[in-house]
Coordinates of C-alpha atoms and ligand atoms in Angstrom, one line a residue:
M2 CA 0.3 -21.0 46.7
D3 CA -2.7 -18.8 45.9
N4 CA -4.4 -19.2 42.6
H5 CA -3.0 -16.0 41.2
S6 CA 0.6 -17.0 41.6
Q7 CA -0.1 -20.5 40.4
N8 CA -1.9 -19.5 37.4
P9 CA -1.3 -15.9 36.7
H10 CA -3.2 -13.6 34.5
I11 CA -0.9 -12.1 31.9
L12 CA -1.4 -9.0 29.8
M13 CA 0.2 -9.2 26.4
I14 CA 0.7 -6.1 24.1
P15 CA 2.5 -6.5 20.7
Y16 CA 3.9 -3.6 18.7
P17 CA 1.2 -2.7 16.2
F18 CA 2.9 -4.2 13.2
Q19 CA 2.2 -7.6 11.4
G20 CA 5.7 -9.1 12.1
H21 CA 5.2 -8.5 15.9
V22 CA 1.5 -9.4 16.2
I23 CA 2.1 -12.8 14.7
P24 CA 4.7 -14.1 17.2
F25 CA 2.8 -12.5 20.1
V26 CA -0.4 -14.3 19.2
H27 CA 1.5 -17.7 18.9
L28 CA 3.2 -17.0 22.3
A29 CA -0.2 -16.2 23.8
T30 CA -1.7 -19.5 22.7
K31 CA 1.4 -21.3 23.9
L32 CA 1.2 -19.8 27.4
A33 CA -2.5 -20.3 27.5
S34 CA -2.1 -24.0 26.7
K35 CA 0.2 -24.1 29.7
G36 CA -2.7 -22.9 31.9
F37 CA -2.2 -19.2 32.0
T38 CA -5.0 -16.7 31.6
I39 CA -4.1 -14.2 29.0
T40 CA -5.6 -10.8 28.1
F41 CA -4.3 -10.0 24.6
V42 CA -4.4 -6.3 23.5
N43 CA -4.3 -5.1 19.9
T44 CA -4.6 -1.5 18.8
E45 CA -8.0 -0.7 17.4
S46 CA -6.3 -0.1 14.0
I47 CA -4.7 -3.6 13.9
H48 CA -8.0 -5.1 15.1
H49 CA -9.9 -3.3 12.4
K50 CA -7.5 -4.5 9.7
I51 CA -7.6 -8.1 10.8
T52 CA -11.4 -8.2 10.9
K53 CA -11.7 -6.4 7.6
S54 CA -9.3 -8.8 5.9
Q55 CA -11.1 -11.8 7.4
L56 CA -14.3 -10.5 6.0
S57 CA -12.8 -10.0 2.5
S58 CA -11.1 -13.5 2.5
S59 CA -14.1 -15.5 3.7
G60 CA -17.0 -13.1 3.0
V61 CA -18.3 -13.7 6.5
L62 CA -17.4 -12.8 10.0
P63 CA -18.0 -15.5 12.7
A64 CA -21.6 -15.2 13.9
G65 CA -22.7 -14.3 17.5
P66 CA -21.4 -12.1 20.2
N67 CA -17.7 -13.1 19.6
K68 CA -17.6 -12.0 16.0
H69 CA -15.1 -9.3 16.7
D70 CA -12.9 -11.4 19.0
I71 CA -10.0 -13.0 17.1
F72 CA -9.5 -15.4 20.0
A73 CA -13.1 -16.8 20.0
E74 CA -12.0 -20.1 18.3
A75 CA -9.0 -20.5 20.6
R76 CA -11.4 -20.1 23.6
K77 CA -13.7 -22.7 22.1
A78 CA -10.7 -25.0 22.0
G79 CA -10.3 -24.5 25.8
L80 CA -7.7 -21.7 26.0
D81 CA -8.4 -18.8 28.5
I82 CA -7.5 -15.9 26.2
R83 CA -9.5 -12.7 26.5
Y84 CA -9.2 -10.0 24.0
A85 CA -9.2 -6.2 24.3
T86 CA -8.4 -3.3 22.0
V87 CA -6.8 0.1 22.7
S88 CA -6.6 3.3 20.7
D89 CA -3.2 4.2 19.3
G90 CA -4.3 7.8 19.4
F91 CA -5.1 8.1 15.7
P92 CA -8.4 7.7 13.8
L93 CA -8.9 4.4 11.9
T94 CA -8.7 6.2 8.6
F95 CA -5.3 7.7 9.3
D96 CA -2.7 6.1 7.0
R97 CA 0.0 4.9 9.4
S98 CA 2.3 3.7 6.7
L99 CA 2.2 6.9 4.6
N100 CA 2.5 9.0 7.8
H101 CA 5.0 6.7 9.4
D102 CA 7.0 9.3 11.4
Q103 CA 3.9 11.0 12.8
F104 CA 2.5 7.6 13.8
M105 CA 5.8 6.7 15.5
E106 CA 5.8 10.1 17.4
G107 CA 2.4 9.0 18.7
M108 CA 3.8 5.6 19.7
L109 CA 6.6 7.4 21.5
H110 CA 4.7 10.1 23.3
E111 CA 1.0 9.3 23.5
F112 CA 0.3 5.6 23.3
S113 CA 1.2 5.0 26.9
A114 CA -1.6 7.2 28.1
H115 CA -4.1 4.9 26.3
V116 CA -2.4 1.8 27.7
D117 CA -2.4 3.2 31.2
D118 CA -6.1 3.9 31.0
L119 CA -6.8 0.3 29.9
V120 CA -4.5 -1.4 32.4
G121 CA -6.0 0.7 35.2
K122 CA -9.4 -0.9 34.3
L123 CA -8.0 -4.4 33.9
V124 CA -6.3 -4.5 37.3
K125 CA -9.6 -3.8 39.0
T126 CA -11.4 -6.9 37.7
N127 CA -12.0 -10.0 39.9
R128 CA -9.2 -11.7 38.1
P129 CA -6.5 -9.0 38.1
I130 CA -3.5 -9.1 35.9
T131 CA -0.2 -9.6 37.6
C132 CA 2.3 -9.7 34.7
L133 CA 2.9 -7.6 31.5
I134 CA 4.5 -9.1 28.4
S135 CA 5.2 -6.2 26.1
D136 CA 7.2 -5.7 23.0
T137 CA 10.8 -4.6 23.6
F138 CA 10.3 -1.6 21.3
Y139 CA 7.8 0.0 23.7
V140 CA 9.2 2.9 25.7
W141 CA 6.7 2.8 28.6
S142 CA 6.7 -0.8 29.9
S143 CA 8.5 -0.3 33.1
M144 CA 6.5 2.8 34.0
I145 CA 3.2 0.8 33.5
A146 CA 4.5 -2.3 35.3
N147 CA 5.7 -0.2 38.3
K148 CA 2.5 1.8 38.5
Y149 CA 0.3 -1.4 38.6
N150 CA 2.8 -3.6 40.5
L151 CA 3.2 -6.0 37.5
V152 CA 6.0 -8.3 36.7
Y153 CA 7.6 -6.9 33.5
V154 CA 8.6 -9.3 30.7
S155 CA 10.0 -7.9 27.5
F156 CA 9.4 -9.9 24.3
W157 CA 12.1 -9.5 21.6
T158 CA 10.9 -10.7 18.2
E159 CA 14.2 -10.5 16.4
P160 CA 17.6 -12.3 16.8
A161 CA 19.6 -11.9 20.0
L162 CA 22.4 -10.5 17.9
V163 CA 20.3 -7.5 17.0
F164 CA 19.1 -7.1 20.6
T165 CA 22.7 -7.0 21.8
L166 CA 23.8 -4.4 19.2
Y167 CA 21.0 -2.0 20.4
Y168 CA 21.8 -2.9 24.0
H169 CA 25.4 -1.8 23.5
M170 CA 24.7 1.4 21.5
D171 CA 26.8 3.3 24.0
L172 CA 29.8 1.2 23.0
L173 CA 29.1 1.7 19.3
K174 CA 28.9 5.4 19.9
T175 CA 32.1 5.7 22.0
N176 CA 33.9 3.8 19.3
G177 CA 32.5 5.9 16.5
H178 CA 30.7 3.1 14.7
F179 CA 27.3 4.8 15.4
A180 CA 26.1 8.3 15.8
S181 CA 29.6 9.5 15.4
P182 CA 30.3 13.2 16.4
H183 CA 31.9 13.7 13.0
D184 CA 28.6 14.7 11.4
D185 CA 27.9 12.3 8.6
Y186 CA 30.7 9.8 9.0
N187 CA 30.6 6.5 11.0
R188 CA 33.7 4.3 11.3
E189 CA 33.6 1.6 8.6
D190 CA 36.2 -0.9 10.0
A191 CA 35.2 -4.0 11.9
I192 CA 33.4 -4.0 15.2
D193 CA 35.2 -6.3 17.7
Y194 CA 34.2 -5.1 21.2
I195 CA 30.6 -6.1 21.7
P196 CA 30.4 -8.8 24.4
G197 CA 29.4 -12.2 22.9
V198 CA 29.6 -11.0 19.3
E199 CA 32.3 -12.2 16.8
T200 CA 34.0 -9.4 14.8
M201 CA 31.5 -8.0 12.5
D202 CA 31.2 -5.6 9.6
P203 CA 29.2 -2.4 10.4
K204 CA 27.2 -3.0 7.2
D205 CA 25.7 -6.0 8.9
M206 CA 24.1 -4.0 11.7
A207 CA 20.5 -3.0 11.8
S208 CA 19.8 -0.1 9.4
Y209 CA 19.1 2.3 12.2
L210 CA 22.6 1.7 13.6
Q211 CA 24.2 2.4 10.2
A212 CA 22.3 5.7 9.8
T213 CA 24.3 8.9 9.9
D214 CA 21.3 10.8 11.2
A215 CA 20.6 9.2 14.6
T216 CA 18.0 11.7 15.7
T217 CA 15.0 10.4 13.9
V218 CA 11.8 9.3 15.8
V219 CA 12.8 5.7 15.4
H220 CA 16.1 6.4 17.0
R221 CA 14.5 8.2 19.9
I222 CA 12.2 5.2 20.3
I223 CA 15.2 2.8 20.3
Y224 CA 17.2 4.8 22.8
K225 CA 14.3 4.9 25.2
A226 CA 13.2 1.3 24.7
F227 CA 16.7 0.0 25.3
E228 CA 17.0 2.0 28.5
D229 CA 13.6 0.6 29.6
V230 CA 14.4 -3.0 28.8
K231 CA 17.3 -2.8 31.3
R232 CA 14.5 -2.6 34.0
A233 CA 12.7 -5.7 32.7
D234 CA 12.4 -8.6 35.1
F235 CA 12.8 -11.0 32.2
V236 CA 13.6 -10.9 28.5
I237 CA 12.3 -13.6 26.2
C238 CA 13.6 -13.9 22.7
N239 CA 12.2 -15.5 19.6
T240 CA 15.5 -17.3 18.8
V241 CA 17.3 -20.6 19.6
Q242 CA 20.1 -20.9 22.1
E243 CA 22.2 -23.2 19.9
L244 CA 22.1 -20.7 17.1
E245 CA 23.2 -17.7 19.1
R246 CA 24.9 -19.3 22.1
K247 CA 27.7 -16.8 22.7
T248 CA 25.5 -13.7 22.2
I249 CA 22.9 -15.1 24.6
S250 CA 25.4 -16.1 27.3
A251 CA 26.9 -12.7 27.2
L252 CA 23.5 -11.0 27.6
Q253 CA 22.7 -13.4 30.4
Q254 CA 25.6 -11.8 32.4
K255 CA 23.4 -8.6 32.4
Q256 CA 19.8 -9.8 32.4
R257 CA 17.6 -12.8 32.7
V258 CA 17.3 -13.7 29.0
Y259 CA 15.5 -16.8 27.7
A260 CA 15.7 -18.1 24.1
I261 CA 12.3 -19.6 23.5
G262 CA 12.0 -19.7 19.7
P263 CA 11.0 -20.4 17.1
V264 CA 7.5 -19.2 18.2
F265 CA 5.2 -20.8 15.6
P266 CA 1.5 -21.7 15.5
A267 CA 0.9 -25.2 16.9
G268 CA 1.7 -27.8 14.3
F269 CA 3.0 -25.1 11.9
T270 CA -0.5 -24.9 10.3
K271 CA -2.8 -22.0 9.9
S272 CA -3.5 -20.8 13.4
L273 CA -7.0 -20.8 15.0
V274 CA -6.4 -17.1 15.5
E275 CA -6.7 -14.7 12.6
T276 CA -3.6 -12.5 12.3
S277 CA -3.4 -11.3 8.7
L278 CA -3.8 -7.6 8.1
W279 CA -4.6 -8.2 4.4
P280 CA -7.0 -10.8 2.8
E281 CA -5.1 -14.0 2.0
S282 CA -5.2 -15.4 -1.5
D283 CA -5.3 -19.2 -1.7
C284 CA -2.3 -20.5 -3.7
T285 CA -2.8 -24.2 -3.0
R286 CA -4.4 -25.3 -6.2
W287 CA -1.9 -23.4 -8.3
L288 CA 1.0 -24.9 -6.3
D289 CA -0.5 -28.4 -6.7
S290 CA -0.2 -28.0 -10.4
K291 CA 3.6 -27.4 -10.2
H292 CA 6.4 -29.9 -10.0
H293 CA 8.1 -30.5 -6.6
G294 CA 10.9 -28.1 -6.0
S295 CA 10.2 -25.9 -9.0
V296 CA 8.7 -22.6 -7.5
I297 CA 10.3 -19.5 -6.1
Y298 CA 8.3 -17.7 -3.4
I299 CA 8.9 -13.9 -3.2
S300 CA 7.7 -11.7 -0.3
F301 CA 9.1 -8.6 1.4
G302 CA 7.0 -8.9 4.5
S303 CA 4.5 -6.4 5.9
Y304 CA 6.4 -3.2 6.6
A305 CA 9.4 -2.4 4.4
H306 CA 9.0 -0.6 1.1
C307 CA 11.1 -1.1 -2.0
T308 CA 11.6 1.2 -5.0
R309 CA 9.7 1.0 -8.3
N310 CA 13.1 0.2 -9.9
D311 CA 13.6 -2.8 -7.5
I312 CA 10.2 -4.2 -8.6
V313 CA 10.9 -3.7 -12.3
E314 CA 14.3 -5.3 -12.1
I315 CA 13.0 -8.3 -10.1
A316 CA 10.2 -8.7 -12.7
H317 CA 12.7 -8.8 -15.6
G318 CA 14.9 -11.1 -13.6
L319 CA 12.0 -13.5 -13.2
L320 CA 11.3 -13.4 -16.9
L321 CA 14.9 -14.1 -17.7
S322 CA 15.1 -16.9 -15.2
R323 CA 12.1 -18.8 -16.6
V324 CA 11.2 -20.2 -13.2
S325 CA 7.7 -20.5 -11.8
F326 CA 7.0 -18.2 -8.9
I327 CA 4.5 -16.8 -6.4
W328 CA 5.1 -13.1 -5.8
V329 CA 3.4 -11.3 -2.9
L330 CA 3.1 -7.7 -4.0
R331 CA 1.5 -5.9 -1.1
P332 CA -0.7 -3.0 -2.2
D333 CA 1.7 -0.5 -0.4
I334 CA 4.9 -2.2 -1.4
V335 CA 6.3 1.0 -2.9
S336 CA 4.0 3.4 -1.0
S337 CA 0.4 3.4 0.0
D338 CA -0.3 6.6 -2.1
Q339 CA 1.1 4.9 -5.3
S340 CA -1.6 3.5 -7.6
D341 CA 0.2 3.5 -11.0
P342 CA 0.9 0.0 -12.3
L343 CA 4.3 -1.2 -11.0
L344 CA 5.0 -4.1 -13.2
P345 CA 6.5 -3.7 -16.7
P346 CA 3.8 -3.6 -19.5
G347 CA 2.8 -7.0 -20.7
F348 CA 4.5 -8.8 -17.7
E349 CA 1.3 -10.4 -16.5
D350 CA 0.6 -11.9 -20.0
E351 CA 4.1 -13.2 -20.3
I352 CA 4.0 -15.0 -17.0
K353 CA 0.6 -16.7 -17.5
G354 CA 0.6 -20.2 -16.1
R355 CA 4.2 -19.7 -14.8
G356 CA 3.8 -16.9 -12.2
M357 CA 1.1 -16.0 -9.7
I358 CA 1.0 -12.5 -8.2
V359 CA -1.0 -12.0 -5.0
P360 CA -1.4 -9.1 -2.5
W361 CA -1.0 -11.4 0.5
C362 CA -1.2 -15.1 1.3
C363 CA -0.9 -17.6 4.1
Q364 CA 2.9 -17.7 3.9
I365 CA 3.4 -20.8 6.1
A366 CA 1.0 -22.8 3.9
V367 CA 2.8 -21.7 0.7
I368 CA 6.4 -22.4 1.9
S369 CA 5.3 -25.7 3.4
H370 CA 4.2 -26.9 -0.1
P371 CA 6.6 -29.3 -1.8
A372 CA 6.5 -27.3 -5.0
V373 CA 8.4 -24.5 -3.3
A374 CA 12.2 -24.6 -3.7
G375 CA 13.4 -21.1 -2.7
F376 CA 12.4 -17.9 -1.0
L377 CA 13.4 -14.5 -2.2
T378 CA 12.9 -12.5 1.0
H379 CA 13.6 -9.2 2.7
C380 CA 14.9 -11.3 5.7
G381 CA 12.3 -10.4 8.2
W382 CA 13.0 -12.6 11.2
N383 CA 9.7 -14.5 11.1
S384 CA 10.2 -15.3 7.4
T385 CA 13.7 -16.4 8.1
L386 CA 12.7 -18.8 10.8
E387 CA 9.7 -20.1 8.8
S388 CA 11.8 -20.7 5.8
V389 CA 14.4 -22.7 7.8
W390 CA 11.6 -24.7 9.4
C391 CA 10.5 -25.7 5.9
G392 CA 14.1 -26.4 4.7
I393 CA 13.9 -23.7 2.1
P394 CA 17.1 -21.8 1.1
L395 CA 16.9 -18.0 1.0
L396 CA 17.8 -15.3 -1.6
C397 CA 18.3 -12.2 0.5
F398 CA 17.2 -8.7 -0.2
P399 CA 17.3 -6.9 3.1
L400 CA 15.5 -3.5 3.0
L401 CA 15.4 -2.1 6.6
T402 CA 15.9 -2.6 10.3
D403 CA 17.2 -6.0 11.5
Q404 CA 17.0 -7.5 8.0
F405 CA 20.7 -6.7 7.3
T406 CA 21.8 -8.6 10.4
N407 CA 19.5 -11.5 9.6
R408 CA 21.0 -11.6 6.1
K409 CA 24.5 -12.0 7.7
L410 CA 23.2 -14.9 9.8
V411 CA 21.7 -16.6 6.7
V412 CA 24.4 -16.0 4.2
D413 CA 27.7 -15.7 6.1
D414 CA 27.1 -17.7 9.3
W415 CA 24.7 -20.5 8.4
R416 CA 25.4 -20.5 4.6
I417 CA 21.8 -21.3 3.8
G418 CA 21.3 -18.7 1.1
L419 CA 22.9 -15.9 -0.9
N420 CA 22.6 -12.2 -1.5
L421 CA 20.3 -11.1 -4.3
C422 CA 22.7 -8.3 -5.3
D423 CA 26.2 -7.9 -4.2
K424 CA 26.2 -4.2 -5.3
M425 CA 23.2 -1.8 -5.5
P426 CA 21.4 -1.0 -7.6
I427 CA 19.8 -4.3 -8.3
A428 CA 20.1 -5.6 -11.9
R429 CA 17.8 -8.0 -13.8
E430 CA 20.7 -10.3 -15.0
E431 CA 22.0 -10.7 -11.5
V432 CA 18.5 -11.5 -10.2
A433 CA 18.1 -14.3 -12.9
R434 CA 21.6 -15.6 -12.1
K435 CA 21.1 -15.7 -8.4
I436 CA 17.7 -17.4 -8.7
S437 CA 19.4 -20.1 -10.7
R438 CA 22.1 -20.5 -8.1
L439 CA 19.6 -20.7 -5.4
I440 CA 17.6 -23.6 -6.8
S441 CA 19.9 -25.6 -9.1
G442 CA 23.3 -27.1 -9.4
K443 CA 26.0 -27.6 -6.7
S444 CA 25.3 -24.3 -4.9
A445 CA 21.7 -25.3 -4.4
D446 CA 22.7 -28.8 -3.0
E447 CA 25.0 -27.0 -0.6
F448 CA 22.3 -24.6 0.6
R449 CA 19.8 -27.5 1.0
K450 CA 22.3 -29.5 3.0
N451 CA 23.1 -26.6 5.3
V452 CA 19.5 -25.6 5.8
K453 CA 18.7 -29.1 6.9
A454 CA 21.3 -28.7 9.7
V455 CA 19.9 -25.4 10.9
K456 CA 16.3 -26.8 10.7
A457 CA 17.5 -29.7 12.9
E458 CA 18.6 -27.1 15.5
L459 CA 15.1 -25.5 15.4
E460 CA 13.4 -28.9 15.7
N461 CA 15.7 -30.0 18.5
A462 CA 15.0 -26.8 20.4
L463 CA 11.3 -27.5 20.3
S464 CA 11.4 -31.3 20.8
G465 CA 9.9 -33.1 23.8
D466 CA 8.2 -31.3 26.6
D467 CA 11.4 -30.6 28.5
G468 CA 14.0 -32.0 26.0
G469 CA 14.9 -29.2 23.7
S470 CA 16.5 -26.0 24.8
S471 CA 13.6 -23.7 23.9
Q472 CA 11.1 -26.0 25.7
K473 CA 13.4 -26.0 28.8
N474 CA 13.9 -22.3 28.6
L475 CA 10.2 -21.7 28.3
N476 CA 9.5 -23.9 31.3
Q477 CA 12.3 -22.2 33.3
F478 CA 11.0 -18.8 32.3
I479 CA 7.5 -19.8 33.5
D480 CA 8.8 -21.0 36.9
D481 CA 10.9 -17.9 37.4
M482 CA 8.0 -15.6 36.3
K483 CA 5.6 -17.4 38.7
A484 CA 8.1 -17.1 41.6
K485 CA 8.6 -13.4 40.8
I486 CA 4.8 -12.8 40.7
K487 CA 4.4 -14.6 44.0
K488 CA 7.1 -12.4 45.6
K489 CA 5.6 -9.2 44.2
N490 CA 2.2 -10.1 45.5
A491 CA 3.6 -10.8 48.8
G492 CA 5.1 -7.3 48.7
L493 CA 8.7 -8.5 48.6
Ligands
LIG512 O1 1.9 -12.8 2.2 C1 2.3 -13.0 3.3 C2 3.5 -12.4 3.8 C3 3.9 -12.6 5.1 N1 3.2 -13.3 5.9 C4 3.6 -13.5 7.3 O2 3.9 -12.3 7.9 C5 5.0 -12.4 8.7 C6 6.1 -11.4 8.3 O3 7.1 -11.3 9.3 P1 8.6 -11.0 8.9 O4 9.1 -11.9 7.9 O5 9.3 -10.9 10.2 O6 8.6 -9.6 8.2 P2 7.9 -8.1 8.6 O7 6.5 -8.2 8.4 O8 8.6 -7.2 7.7 O9 8.3 -7.9 10.1 C7 8.8 -6.9 10.9 O10 9.0 -7.5 12.2 C8 10.0 -8.5 12.2 C9 10.1 -9.1 13.6 O11 10.4 -8.1 14.5 C10 11.4 -8.0 11.7 O12 12.3 -9.0 11.7 C11 11.2 -7.4 10.4 O13 12.4 -6.8 9.9 C12 10.1 -6.3 10.4 O14 10.0 -5.6 9.2 C13 5.5 -13.8 8.6 O15 5.1 -14.5 9.8 C14 4.9 -14.4 7.4 O16 4.5 -15.7 7.5 C15 2.0 -13.9 5.5 O17 1.3 -14.6 6.2 N2 1.6 -13.7 4.2

């Protein structure tokens, strides 16, 4: 076997959002620790945000020629991970959150030209890349892989259930549950025809599949991306086989799909690689001062926005509940052009000593702390997996995209949490009541018991080198990918 097929050089490109960059970075270190050479590509904008936040958190950037290389420490630890950046087509000062649709149009139409240019250079080096691992939401992966004769691996950072719903959009359309020809009406009865999926309520689908306008830029991206993924050589998924067995088996009838999750940093501690787009506030000392199992952690991830009313009602609910809490209020949580105070007047005085409000933190450090008892979350998939790993029940407030489906897994299937509000709009009394049910009494005991069982599934999946399902699947994927690269190199 030649060196390239034994130890291939893989190009990895995450979608330029926090919730995608994080699992991609952890997967990169995992693959590098198995001997692969990786070139990891971030957009210039993501790179700029990470280095800026690193500078504000620590006051210093690492010295020397590697100061702008987020993998410098990982390389010192012996991993062969190289780092490159690519333009997303917009200037650094462009507000991608505020101008979301314009940015996404760029992702749809222009980004591939920049990637093409970069890959063209990378394949000419003395250690050429032979494989591309790109985010499933990209629309150009098969085109780039074909042009440069690369094996094409699609990495899906959400549950397999969400993948399969997008994968079968044609069925949802034919049956009138999505993009119904009757203008603004989609069928509301149960969906019972998706292979490998139990009967499900349409309100549990990803928000984009519940929309009545199915022509937005995100929809056009999803249509194209899910056509493209059908051309992937392999699909790897940040989930666990035992948790989504039927869904994954049905998908495997169509494609080579491997459940390799949860993809976490080694040892579930702060990674050697900086990934945060915002400076992290340190919550450790504050948490140390609290009783075990007494604190609620609240975060809605990096991408979704909520309304001013949501924030106000949650704030009042927290006051009524009298629990201690850490609340991550991202600067753009309502909108990045919103600078008026969000919290009710006097709130911060009233919560002194009991509540801590931060713009961002090291989430895995916070939820690993024994003081934390519950997580009020938007149900981003990374947050869901991380919370389960820490044995923390969830209070679910899904806002967008896969978060509605993730909520169904948490609340209806695994029974490890509950809905923040059963009917919109959200009301303060219900917030207080649900917080109490999450962390005290019989309901809390039940959630804790159930979350232990799901946690055990995650632990088993990662146990041993070849014992757990995700370890086995990762090893199998690696063997299959190497074989495919060898075949491709041989022109077969
Ligand atoms: O203060 C914080 C808040 C979050 N995080 C981390 O940021 C990530 C957030 O990821 P996730 O919980 O998945 O939420 P989003 O950032 O919203 O992720 C996007 O990407 C996910 C994966 O595709 C989807 O499941 C989400 O719905 C989508 O919004 C997690 O690893 C957290 O540990 C921090 O480190 N500090």
